[in-house]
Short mmCIF file of C-alpha atoms in Angstrom, two decimals:
data_model
loop_
_atom_site.label_atom_id
_atom_site.label_comp_id
_atom_site.label_asym_id
_atom_site.label_seq_id
_atom_site.Cartn_x
_atom_site.Cartn_y
_atom_site.Cartn_z
CA MET A 383 -112.49 -169.37 51.84
CA LYS A 384 -109.42 -168.14 49.94
CA ARG A 385 -108.16 -164.86 51.40
CA MET A 386 -107.03 -161.79 49.44
CA MET A 387 -104.74 -158.89 50.24
CA GLY A 388 -105.15 -155.59 48.47
CA VAL A 389 -102.57 -153.47 46.65
CA ILE A 390 -103.44 -150.01 45.34
CA ASN A 391 -100.65 -149.33 42.88
CA LEU A 392 -99.89 -145.64 42.30
CA VAL A 393 -96.46 -146.29 40.75
CA ASN A 394 -96.33 -145.43 37.02
CA GLU A 395 -99.81 -143.86 37.30
CA PRO A 396 -99.51 -140.71 35.11
CA ASP A 397 -100.70 -137.34 36.40
CA ASP A 398 -102.73 -136.33 33.33
CA LEU A 399 -105.44 -134.33 35.10
CA GLU A 400 -103.63 -131.07 34.28
CA GLU A 401 -104.16 -128.40 36.97
CA LEU A 402 -105.85 -130.91 39.30
CA THR A 403 -102.59 -132.87 39.62
CA TYR A 404 -100.13 -129.98 39.89
CA SER A 405 -99.85 -130.46 43.65
CA ARG A 406 -101.42 -133.89 44.23
CA CYS A 407 -101.38 -137.38 42.76
CA VAL A 408 -104.37 -138.77 40.83
CA ALA A 409 -105.42 -140.89 43.83
CA SER A 410 -106.15 -137.82 45.97
CA VAL A 411 -108.04 -135.81 43.32
CA PRO A 412 -111.44 -134.78 44.81
CA PHE A 413 -114.49 -136.34 43.19
CA GLY A 414 -118.25 -136.35 43.70
CA ALA A 415 -118.65 -133.41 46.16
CA ARG A 416 -116.96 -135.08 49.15
CA TYR A 417 -114.87 -138.06 48.02
CA ARG A 418 -111.43 -138.62 46.51
CA LEU A 419 -110.69 -141.04 43.67
CA ILE A 420 -108.86 -143.54 45.88
CA ASP A 421 -112.00 -143.94 48.04
CA PHE A 422 -113.56 -146.22 45.41
CA SER A 423 -110.66 -148.72 45.18
CA LEU A 424 -110.19 -148.72 48.95
CA SER A 425 -113.89 -149.09 49.77
CA ASN A 426 -114.32 -151.89 47.21
CA MET A 427 -111.51 -153.83 48.90
CA VAL A 428 -112.86 -153.31 52.41
CA ASN A 429 -116.40 -154.20 51.32
CA SER A 430 -114.99 -157.44 49.87
CA GLY A 431 -113.64 -158.44 53.28
CA ILE A 432 -110.03 -157.43 52.57
CA ASP A 433 -108.45 -156.10 55.77
CA ASN A 434 -104.81 -155.93 54.62
CA VAL A 435 -104.28 -153.13 52.08
CA ALA A 436 -101.04 -151.51 50.90
CA VAL A 437 -100.93 -148.23 48.99
CA PHE A 438 -97.73 -148.02 46.93
CA THR A 439 -97.15 -144.29 46.46
CA GLN A 440 -94.84 -142.56 44.00
CA HIS A 441 -94.88 -138.77 44.42
CA LYS A 442 -96.99 -135.78 45.53
CA TYR A 443 -98.67 -137.89 48.22
CA ARG A 444 -98.86 -135.41 51.13
CA SER A 445 -102.60 -134.80 50.64
CA LEU A 446 -103.14 -138.55 50.15
CA MET A 447 -101.53 -139.33 53.51
CA ASP A 448 -103.61 -136.61 55.15
CA HIS A 449 -106.76 -138.12 53.65
CA LEU A 450 -106.02 -141.76 54.49
CA GLY A 451 -104.56 -141.22 57.95
CA SER A 452 -104.66 -144.44 59.96
CA GLY A 453 -107.39 -145.93 57.77
CA LYS A 454 -109.99 -145.46 60.50
CA GLU A 455 -112.81 -144.43 58.13
CA TRP A 456 -112.35 -147.71 56.22
CA ASP A 457 -112.05 -149.82 59.39
CA LEU A 458 -108.37 -150.44 58.62
CA ASP A 459 -106.84 -149.18 61.88
CA ARG A 460 -106.01 -152.69 63.07
CA LYS A 461 -103.40 -154.57 65.10
CA ARG A 462 -103.15 -157.27 62.43
CA GLY A 463 -103.23 -156.20 58.82
CA GLY A 464 -104.80 -152.80 58.24
CA LEU A 465 -103.64 -149.97 56.00
CA PHE A 466 -100.00 -149.62 54.92
CA ILE A 467 -98.73 -146.57 53.01
CA LEU A 468 -95.47 -147.61 51.34
CA PRO A 469 -93.43 -144.76 49.80
CA ALA A 470 -91.35 -145.20 46.66
CA ILE A 471 -87.71 -146.23 47.02
CA LEU A 472 -85.55 -143.86 44.97
CA ASN A 473 -82.61 -144.80 42.75
CA GLU A 474 -79.42 -144.06 44.69
CA THR A 475 -77.59 -142.49 41.75
CA THR A 476 -80.32 -140.58 39.91
CA GLY A 477 -82.73 -139.83 42.76
CA MET A 478 -85.58 -140.98 40.49
CA SER A 479 -88.18 -143.58 41.48
CA ARG A 480 -88.21 -146.79 39.45
CA GLY A 481 -91.12 -148.91 38.20
CA ASP A 482 -93.71 -150.82 40.21
CA LEU A 483 -91.90 -154.19 40.06
CA PHE A 484 -88.86 -152.62 41.73
CA GLN A 485 -91.10 -151.03 44.38
CA PHE A 486 -92.80 -154.38 45.05
CA TYR A 487 -89.35 -155.97 45.38
CA SER A 488 -88.14 -153.22 47.72
CA HIS A 489 -91.14 -153.83 50.00
CA ARG A 490 -91.14 -157.62 49.53
CA ASP A 491 -91.15 -158.16 53.31
CA TYR A 492 -94.70 -156.79 53.31
CA PHE A 493 -95.79 -159.60 50.97
CA TYR A 494 -93.82 -162.33 52.74
CA ARG A 495 -95.33 -161.48 56.12
CA ALA A 496 -98.90 -161.41 54.83
CA ARG A 497 -101.03 -164.47 55.53
CA GLU A 498 -103.22 -164.08 52.41
CA GLU A 499 -102.80 -166.40 49.43
CA TYR A 500 -104.10 -164.08 46.69
CA VAL A 501 -103.48 -160.45 45.72
CA ILE A 502 -105.84 -157.96 44.07
CA ILE A 503 -103.84 -155.14 42.44
CA SER A 504 -105.79 -152.03 41.47
CA ARG A 505 -105.18 -148.51 40.24
CA SER A 506 -106.79 -145.53 41.97
CA HIS A 507 -108.50 -143.80 39.02
CA ILE A 508 -111.32 -146.31 38.41
CA VAL A 509 -114.73 -145.17 39.69
CA CYS A 510 -116.98 -148.18 40.28
CA ASN A 511 -118.63 -150.34 42.94
CA ILE A 512 -117.43 -153.93 42.54
CA ASP A 513 -117.27 -157.10 44.66
CA PHE A 514 -113.77 -158.55 44.44
CA ASN A 515 -114.98 -161.84 45.94
CA ALA A 516 -116.91 -162.45 42.71
CA VAL A 517 -113.69 -161.78 40.75
CA LEU A 518 -111.72 -164.23 42.93
CA ASN A 519 -114.40 -166.91 42.54
CA TYR A 520 -114.26 -166.48 38.76
CA HIS A 521 -110.44 -166.64 38.93
CA LEU A 522 -110.61 -169.98 40.79
CA GLU A 523 -113.34 -171.42 38.54
CA GLN A 524 -111.28 -170.69 35.42
CA ASN A 525 -108.12 -172.02 37.08
CA ALA A 526 -106.52 -168.81 35.81
CA ASP A 527 -103.02 -167.54 36.51
CA ILE A 528 -104.15 -163.92 36.22
CA THR A 529 -107.65 -162.45 36.00
CA VAL A 530 -108.13 -158.97 34.52
CA VAL A 531 -111.31 -157.00 35.27
CA TYR A 532 -112.63 -155.27 32.15
CA LYS A 533 -115.71 -153.46 30.84
CA ARG A 534 -117.35 -152.66 27.51
CA ALA A 535 -116.49 -149.20 26.19
CA ASP A 536 -119.02 -146.38 26.26
CA ASP A 537 -119.87 -144.44 23.11
CA GLU A 538 -117.53 -141.65 24.17
CA GLU A 539 -114.47 -142.65 26.16
CA PHE A 540 -112.25 -139.64 26.85
CA ALA A 541 -109.82 -141.60 29.02
CA LYS A 542 -106.61 -143.49 28.30
CA PHE A 543 -106.95 -147.26 28.56
CA ARG A 544 -105.77 -150.67 27.35
CA ARG A 545 -107.88 -152.72 24.95
CA LEU A 546 -108.28 -156.48 25.29
CA ALA A 547 -109.06 -159.30 22.86
CA VAL A 548 -111.20 -161.77 24.85
CA LYS A 549 -112.24 -165.22 23.58
CA ASP A 550 -115.70 -166.69 24.20
CA ASP A 551 -114.36 -168.73 27.12
CA GLY A 552 -113.01 -165.57 28.76
CA GLN A 553 -109.34 -166.06 27.91
CA ILE A 554 -107.43 -162.91 26.95
CA THR A 555 -105.26 -163.40 23.86
CA VAL A 556 -104.15 -159.81 23.15
CA MET A 557 -103.60 -156.88 25.51
CA GLU A 558 -102.59 -153.61 23.86
CA ASP A 559 -101.12 -150.51 25.44
CA HIS A 560 -102.80 -147.11 25.33
CA SER A 561 -101.52 -146.36 21.81
CA GLY A 562 -102.45 -149.77 20.31
CA ARG A 563 -104.64 -150.33 17.24
CA LEU A 564 -106.76 -153.24 18.48
CA ARG A 565 -110.38 -152.86 17.31
CA THR A 566 -112.48 -153.99 20.27
CA ASP A 567 -114.69 -152.40 22.90
CA ASN A 568 -113.17 -154.46 25.75
CA ILE A 569 -111.35 -152.06 28.07
CA SER A 570 -109.08 -153.07 30.96
CA LEU A 571 -110.02 -151.61 34.35
CA GLU A 572 -106.45 -152.06 35.64
CA MET A 573 -107.54 -154.58 38.30
CA TYR A 574 -105.62 -157.85 38.46
CA VAL A 575 -106.08 -160.94 40.64
CA MET A 576 -103.26 -163.47 40.97
CA SER A 577 -101.64 -165.62 43.62
CA LYS A 578 -99.06 -163.95 45.83
CA GLU A 579 -96.60 -166.65 44.81
CA LEU A 580 -96.98 -165.81 41.11
CA LEU A 581 -96.60 -162.08 41.78
CA LEU A 582 -93.35 -162.52 43.72
CA ASP A 583 -92.01 -164.89 41.07
CA MET A 584 -92.92 -162.36 38.35
CA VAL A 585 -91.20 -159.57 40.28
CA GLU A 586 -87.91 -161.47 40.57
CA SER A 587 -87.85 -162.91 37.05
CA CYS A 588 -88.67 -159.58 35.36
CA LEU A 589 -86.13 -157.61 37.39
CA ALA A 590 -83.47 -160.23 36.62
CA GLN A 591 -84.04 -159.51 32.90
CA GLY A 592 -83.93 -155.74 33.42
CA TYR A 593 -87.71 -155.21 33.16
CA ASP A 594 -89.56 -153.04 35.62
CA HIS A 595 -93.25 -152.69 34.69
CA LEU A 596 -95.90 -155.08 36.03
CA VAL A 597 -98.46 -154.90 33.21
CA ARG A 598 -96.21 -154.26 30.22
CA ASP A 599 -93.38 -156.62 31.18
CA GLY A 600 -94.95 -159.07 33.62
CA ILE A 601 -98.36 -159.67 32.02
CA MET A 602 -98.39 -158.49 28.40
CA LYS A 603 -95.08 -160.16 27.46
CA ASN A 604 -96.19 -163.45 29.03
CA ILE A 605 -99.79 -163.49 27.85
CA GLY A 606 -99.14 -166.56 25.68
CA LYS A 607 -97.45 -168.49 28.50
CA LEU A 608 -99.86 -167.69 31.34
CA GLY A 609 -103.58 -168.38 31.64
CA VAL A 610 -104.88 -164.79 31.56
CA TYR A 611 -108.68 -164.46 31.79
CA GLY A 612 -111.07 -161.50 31.73
CA TYR A 613 -113.84 -160.83 34.24
CA LEU A 614 -116.55 -158.59 32.74
CA HIS A 615 -117.81 -155.89 35.14
CA GLU A 616 -121.21 -154.66 33.95
CA GLY A 617 -121.98 -151.96 36.54
CA HIS A 618 -121.43 -148.24 36.01
CA THR A 619 -117.71 -147.58 35.66
CA GLY A 620 -115.65 -144.48 34.99
CA ILE A 621 -111.99 -144.38 33.96
CA VAL A 622 -110.84 -140.98 35.22
CA ASN A 623 -107.32 -140.12 34.02
CA THR A 624 -107.85 -137.09 31.74
CA ILE A 625 -109.61 -133.77 32.34
CA GLN A 626 -112.31 -134.69 29.79
CA SER A 627 -113.03 -138.00 31.54
CA TYR A 628 -113.01 -136.29 34.96
CA TYR A 629 -115.58 -133.75 33.77
CA LYS A 630 -117.72 -136.38 32.03
CA HIS A 631 -117.90 -138.83 34.93
CA SER A 632 -118.37 -136.08 37.50
CA MET A 633 -121.35 -134.66 35.61
CA GLN A 634 -122.84 -138.16 35.25
CA LEU A 635 -123.26 -138.19 39.05
CA LEU A 636 -126.10 -135.69 38.58
CA ASN A 637 -128.09 -138.58 37.11
CA PRO A 638 -129.87 -140.10 40.16
CA LYS A 639 -129.64 -143.59 38.66
CA VAL A 640 -125.84 -143.36 38.36
CA TRP A 641 -125.51 -141.82 41.84
CA ARG A 642 -127.56 -144.59 43.46
CA GLU A 643 -125.72 -147.38 41.64
CA LEU A 644 -122.29 -146.07 42.60
CA PHE A 645 -122.96 -145.17 46.22
CA PHE A 646 -125.98 -147.08 47.52
CA GLN A 647 -127.17 -150.08 45.46
CA LYS A 648 -124.35 -152.43 46.44
CA GLU A 649 -121.98 -151.51 49.25
CA LEU A 650 -121.23 -148.01 50.53
CA ILE A 651 -118.26 -145.89 49.48
CA TYR A 652 -116.40 -144.52 52.51
CA THR A 653 -114.35 -141.35 52.86
CA LYS A 654 -112.72 -139.14 55.48
CA ILE A 655 -115.37 -137.42 57.56
CA LYS A 656 -115.30 -133.64 57.97
CA ASP A 657 -117.70 -132.13 60.49
CA GLU A 658 -119.24 -129.01 58.95
CA PRO A 659 -122.72 -127.45 59.16
CA PRO A 660 -125.35 -128.22 56.50
CA ALA A 661 -125.44 -126.16 53.31
CA LYS A 662 -127.14 -122.80 53.84
CA TYR A 663 -129.54 -121.39 51.23
CA MET A 664 -130.20 -117.66 51.55
CA GLU A 665 -133.31 -115.78 50.41
CA ASN A 666 -133.76 -115.68 46.61
CA SER A 667 -131.08 -118.37 46.10
CA SER A 668 -131.73 -121.17 43.62
CA ALA A 669 -130.25 -124.67 43.24
CA ARG A 670 -131.40 -127.04 40.50
CA ASN A 671 -130.06 -130.52 39.67
CA ALA A 672 -126.93 -130.05 41.77
CA LEU A 673 -124.79 -131.92 44.29
CA ILE A 674 -124.04 -129.51 47.13
CA ALA A 675 -121.85 -130.62 50.04
CA ASN A 676 -122.07 -129.46 53.64
CA GLY A 677 -120.66 -126.09 54.65
CA CYS A 678 -121.73 -124.31 51.44
CA VAL A 679 -123.46 -120.91 51.46
CA ILE A 680 -125.68 -120.26 48.43
CA GLU A 681 -126.94 -116.74 47.74
CA GLY A 682 -126.97 -116.91 43.93
CA LYS A 683 -128.04 -119.54 41.39
CA VAL A 684 -126.57 -123.01 40.91
CA GLU A 685 -127.65 -125.27 38.06
CA ASN A 686 -126.42 -128.69 36.93
CA SER A 687 -123.24 -128.41 39.01
CA ILE A 688 -121.23 -130.07 41.79
CA LEU A 689 -120.14 -128.02 44.80
CA PHE A 690 -117.68 -129.39 47.35
CA ARG A 691 -117.54 -128.40 51.03
CA GLY A 692 -117.43 -124.77 52.07
CA VAL A 693 -118.14 -123.17 48.67
CA LYS A 694 -119.65 -119.67 48.81
CA ILE A 695 -121.83 -118.40 45.96
CA ARG A 696 -122.67 -114.69 46.43
CA LYS A 697 -125.72 -112.73 45.26
CA GLY A 698 -126.28 -112.50 41.52
CA ALA A 699 -123.70 -115.21 40.77
CA TYR A 700 -124.68 -117.98 38.35
CA VAL A 701 -122.86 -121.33 38.26
CA LYS A 702 -123.86 -123.79 35.52
CA ASN A 703 -122.43 -127.15 34.33
CA SER A 704 -119.42 -126.70 36.61
CA ILE A 705 -117.41 -128.45 39.33
CA ILE A 706 -116.38 -126.18 42.20
CA LEU A 707 -113.93 -127.71 44.68
CA GLN A 708 -113.58 -127.03 48.39
CA ASN A 709 -113.67 -123.52 49.89
CA CYS A 710 -113.94 -121.59 46.60
CA GLU A 711 -115.50 -118.14 46.77
CA ILE A 712 -117.61 -116.85 43.88
CA GLU A 713 -118.29 -113.14 44.34
CA GLU A 714 -121.36 -111.16 43.25
CA ASN A 715 -122.61 -111.21 39.63
CA VAL A 716 -120.05 -113.78 38.47
CA ILE A 717 -121.06 -116.14 35.63
CA ILE A 718 -119.33 -119.54 35.47
CA GLU A 719 -120.21 -122.18 32.89
CA ASN A 720 -118.47 -125.44 31.90
CA ALA A 721 -115.64 -124.93 34.38
CA ILE A 722 -113.60 -126.78 36.99
CA LEU A 723 -112.26 -124.71 39.89
CA ASP A 724 -109.69 -126.32 42.20
CA LYS A 725 -109.66 -125.69 45.96
CA ASP A 726 -109.54 -122.17 47.44
CA VAL A 727 -110.07 -120.31 44.14
CA PHE A 728 -111.40 -116.75 44.45
CA ILE A 729 -113.40 -115.24 41.57
CA SER A 730 -113.79 -111.47 41.94
CA ARG A 731 -117.00 -109.56 41.29
CA GLY A 732 -118.48 -109.43 37.77
CA ARG A 733 -116.16 -111.96 36.10
CA VAL A 734 -117.42 -114.24 33.31
CA LEU A 735 -115.70 -117.63 32.93
CA THR A 736 -116.95 -120.02 30.26
CA GLY A 737 -115.44 -123.17 28.83
CA ASP A 738 -116.66 -125.93 26.55
CA LYS A 739 -117.98 -129.33 27.64
CA GLN A 740 -115.17 -130.97 25.65
CA ALA A 741 -112.56 -128.55 27.06
CA PRO A 742 -113.77 -127.03 30.35
CA PHE A 743 -112.18 -123.92 31.80
CA ILE A 744 -109.81 -124.91 34.64
CA ALA A 745 -108.50 -122.75 37.50
CA SER A 746 -105.63 -124.16 39.55
CA LYS A 747 -105.54 -124.28 43.35
CA THR A 748 -105.62 -120.93 45.29
CA LYS A 749 -105.86 -118.90 42.06
CA VAL A 750 -107.40 -115.42 42.23
CA ILE A 751 -109.26 -114.28 39.10
#
């Protein structure tokens, strides 16, 4: 069997989740009551038998390193292979980090030492449950140089994405950037399979010409010269790189069908374990159609919402259509609707916070209102 190594590429990944990415990168944004966005990419790789994974970081990765640790929760604390967190190499004159091709070149020893023949390169903001072995098999069947995983667009896509023109035989003829005008519902999921040899050759040839971006310079500019094919992923998929897409795909988890498909129908999604007591529901409390993590204390009313660990909802408080991150405290008689509260937010007694489903109210980390 052909072996793959995994690369989770955080370089050039924009922090467009507003207050949620003030102090963290997109990869470590909390999602789904107890997970972080990177858990999906990492778990998909591990579930596909990949035991050599590198995370190429760029900035604001302290919380990401705390979350990933040694990779124990993903069975990546190994003597051979395992989890590698590779920080960005900065430009000596400007102090700025360069593009992903330069970062791959700077850490080229990692690739040379790896035994695997193929590489799967993924972003961290794609929420799905996918088997990369099926993608590799398709890649080999098509005799492709590069295989791009894509999906069909939903009715309402609030994210930023690339559109693809895909022929009947699966070959990709056009790949447009986020601002392109291509009229198609084929959307790239930013997952690419290619041989390690091709990747290293692409890195050196692009850098020699002064180019520094894997997708834009390495793939899109050579789409006529290389055999680039598309693999259609038909399972539930969320592209989470704007606040609107974060809110939409978080609230979709309240649909039991979506929850089961993402977390249980195929392989499991793993995350860092935190040992806390079960959620505690006090007398006269109410919780309806909600995801409530361990450590929460509910005295008020929660409806159609997602509560992360350690959230406290006091008497008379009403939380609806909202996402409340870890250790927030909602005091008595507070009303919150269509809102996202980052970690450790304190809402004082009697406050009313309401947003819109298209533009939810957002409170940044540790804010007191």
